[in-house]
Amino acid sequence: MEQKHQRGQWGSNLGFLMATVGAAVGLGNIWGFPYKMGTYGGFPFLIVYLALGVLVGFPIMLTELSIGRKVGHSVLVSYRTVGGPMGTLLGFLAMLSPFLILSFYSVLGAYCVEYMFLNGMELLGAGGLSRASGAETFAQILANQPMAIFFTLLFIALGFFIIRGGIKDGIEKFNKIGMPALAIALLIVIIRAVTLPGASEGLKFMFTPNWEPFTTLDGFLEVLSAAGGQMFFSLSLAMGITVTYGSYLSKKESLVKNSLIVILSDTTVAVMAGLAILPSAFALGGEGAELAGPKLLFITMQDVFNSMGAIGPAFGVLFFLFVTLAAITSAIALTEVLVTFILDHQTARGKTPNRGLVVGLVSLAVLAEAVLVAADGLGSNGLWIPFQETGRTLGASWLDFMDFISEGVAMPLGALLMSFMIWAIRPTLVRDEVRQCGQPFSNRLYRYYQFCIYVTCPIGMAFILYGQLRTFFAIS
Ligand code: PFF
């Protein structure tokens, strides 16, 4: 009890939900989901994504929340306590991923702040965009290293001030304002996007059944691994977040209900981001705009705002404000995994940790690696990059390299190990934690959970791991 009191707790279940949904809803939803949906044929990607959410996302999220709340400690100690040496390895993987992801997440977040700033200048008549095309604007942003580093510093500093406030008075408070603001900004952009002339093509692309990619095994596997990797990243699974946030949750709350709400909200925002971006791309982005890949957010969308006339910059500010909010609430969660680890470690050694100092040190470490990614400008500024000479995707930029180790290897490998760990410690551990304080977990749902943990999760995760490695080793 004493330990809990020192660590703090969420002020309410709503606060926990806002923060966990805030962690889940991020660049993965807004940047990743629409462009991957564009690349993998629209509807087929959506169907596989939804199926994986039910068969893999839900059981893994429930497991992570249960372990986090049961042990009530950082991710490393939580996994070590329940899983022994395998748990320790898993705990390290689950801390390595957030740290490396932060290197590029902070830079992508910084680009969003920069776009918001440029559109704002344009709106005020100060010529932030000087009528440049989306591609020209983005090329300038990538090439201007001092500006990219400045905005990265700003983005990390914003996160620092929020996280320093603590679980309840910092993270929870910010998410309670930030998440509703995000939803409103997104709704306004969607209304504009779907009422553009020509937007219906985008809607058809998203929702008209199309089974073509499933006609070959290769096509199916490609969609499966892309959708699976996306789902893990989007739900923030296998990265310590859900364990960490769960460790601050009261025993009275329902883990099943909370998992479902987080998954549903995250998926809804991803589809809504698709609704904001794909119809706009079809209406204003020109032939094949939906295939722009990662550039869809930073180039195509800016072209869309440019072509809206005088009102364009206002939508640009609103849209990038929304993306920045989504990015920062996720970056906060990634940082908190490391902060909680250090705080708990110091407490266990009998010290009284200084939260502000720990957050400051973690932020500085993140800044050091993020400066590298910012200076690299997605590989366009001639910096040396590991594996560059191989011509493979993992050597295309510092972002790709960091992404390879975190999203490509540590995350799916951690998720696979997690299944085996649950086999070893038995799913009853999760069942008993879910049933705390008389919360319902019917036998039927528990049987479904067991089926997923023994069958669908390991198979799904093996394919995801395979697919991720294939992507990163492909010649770029
Ligand atoms: N889920 C976030 C997104 O979709 O952008 C990314 C993320 C946040 C991943 C937090 C992992 C994490 F721990």
PDB file of C-alpha atoms and ligand atoms in Angstrom, residues 20-32 94 97-98 101 105 230-242 266 326-327 329-335 337 411, ligand 1:
ATOM      1  CA  THR A  20      -3.971   5.198 -22.586  1.00  0.00           C
ATOM      2  CA  VAL A  21      -6.012   6.198 -25.616  1.00  0.00           C
ATOM      3  CA  GLY A  22      -3.682   9.206 -25.906  1.00  0.00           C
ATOM      4  CA  ALA A  23      -0.710   6.839 -25.954  1.00  0.00           C
ATOM      5  CA  ALA A  24      -2.352   4.660 -28.569  1.00  0.00           C
ATOM      6  CA  VAL A  25      -3.606   7.429 -30.822  1.00  0.00           C
ATOM      7  CA  GLY A  26      -0.564   8.935 -32.455  1.00  0.00           C
ATOM      8  CA  LEU A  27       1.397   9.260 -35.653  1.00  0.00           C
ATOM      9  CA  GLY A  28       0.747   5.578 -36.247  1.00  0.00           C
ATOM     10  CA  ASN A  29      -2.949   6.321 -36.689  1.00  0.00           C
ATOM     11  CA  ILE A  30      -2.620   9.513 -38.667  1.00  0.00           C
ATOM     12  CA  TRP A  31       0.585   9.041 -40.574  1.00  0.00           C
ATOM     13  CA  GLY A  32       0.876   5.234 -40.781  1.00  0.00           C
ATOM     14  CA  ALA A  94      10.068  -3.502 -24.012  1.00  0.00           C
ATOM     15  CA  SER A  97      11.750  -0.063 -28.282  1.00  0.00           C
ATOM     16  CA  PRO A  98      10.288   3.108 -26.715  1.00  0.00           C
ATOM     17  CA  ILE A 101      11.163   4.962 -31.287  1.00  0.00           C
ATOM     18  CA  TYR A 105       8.904  10.027 -33.168  1.00  0.00           C
ATOM     19  CA  GLN A 230       0.693  -1.421 -37.834  1.00  0.00           C
ATOM     20  CA  MET A 231      -1.701  -2.796 -35.222  1.00  0.00           C
ATOM     21  CA  PHE A 232       1.078  -3.452 -32.683  1.00  0.00           C
ATOM     22  CA  PHE A 233       2.542  -0.018 -33.149  1.00  0.00           C
ATOM     23  CA  SER A 234      -0.822   1.693 -33.115  1.00  0.00           C
ATOM     24  CA  LEU A 235      -2.077  -0.018 -29.968  1.00  0.00           C
ATOM     25  CA  SER A 236       1.341   0.580 -28.341  1.00  0.00           C
ATOM     26  CA  LEU A 237       1.718  -3.115 -27.616  1.00  0.00           C
ATOM     27  CA  ALA A 238       4.967  -4.872 -26.685  1.00  0.00           C
ATOM     28  CA  MET A 239       6.499  -1.542 -25.751  1.00  0.00           C
ATOM     29  CA  GLY A 240       5.982  -1.419 -22.044  1.00  0.00           C
ATOM     30  CA  ILE A 241       3.366   1.333 -22.176  1.00  0.00           C
ATOM     31  CA  THR A 242       0.317  -0.699 -21.311  1.00  0.00           C
ATOM     32  CA  ASP A 266      -7.742   3.748 -31.385  1.00  0.00           C
ATOM     33  CA  ALA A 326      -1.721  13.010 -31.072  1.00  0.00           C
ATOM     34  CA  ALA A 327       2.068  12.786 -31.343  1.00  0.00           C
ATOM     35  CA  THR A 329       0.438  12.289 -25.975  1.00  0.00           C
ATOM     36  CA  SER A 330       2.185   9.219 -27.445  1.00  0.00           C
ATOM     37  CA  ALA A 331       5.679  10.617 -26.924  1.00  0.00           C
ATOM     38  CA  ILE A 332       4.769  11.257 -23.285  1.00  0.00           C
ATOM     39  CA  ALA A 333       3.816   7.612 -22.871  1.00  0.00           C
ATOM     40  CA  LEU A 334       7.012   6.383 -24.518  1.00  0.00           C
ATOM     41  CA  THR A 335       9.057   8.557 -22.172  1.00  0.00           C
ATOM     42  CA  VAL A 337       8.086   3.872 -19.609  1.00  0.00           C
ATOM     43  CA  MET A 411       8.640  -5.198 -30.834  1.00  0.00           C
TER      44      MET A 411
HETATM   45  N1  PFF B   1       0.668   4.129 -30.667  1.00  0.00           N
HETATM   46  C1  PFF B   1       1.407   5.262 -31.111  1.00  0.00           C
HETATM   47  C2  PFF B   1       0.996   5.614 -32.500  1.00  0.00           C
HETATM   48  O1  PFF B   1       0.128   4.968 -33.068  1.00  0.00           O
HETATM   49  O2  PFF B   1       1.570   6.539 -33.034  1.00  0.00           O
HETATM   50  C3  PFF B   1       2.869   5.054 -31.094  1.00  0.00           C
HETATM   51  C4  PFF B   1       3.367   4.538 -29.851  1.00  0.00           C
HETATM   52  C5  PFF B   1       3.131   5.219 -28.689  1.00  0.00           C
HETATM   53  C6  PFF B   1       4.000   3.360 -29.855  1.00  0.00           C
HETATM   54  C7  PFF B   1       3.550   4.708 -27.532  1.00  0.00           C
HETATM   55  C8  PFF B   1       4.427   2.841 -28.714  1.00  0.00           C
HETATM   56  C9  PFF B   1       4.196   3.498 -27.572  1.00  0.00           C
HETATM   57  F1  PFF B   1       4.645   2.991 -26.498  1.00  0.00           F
END
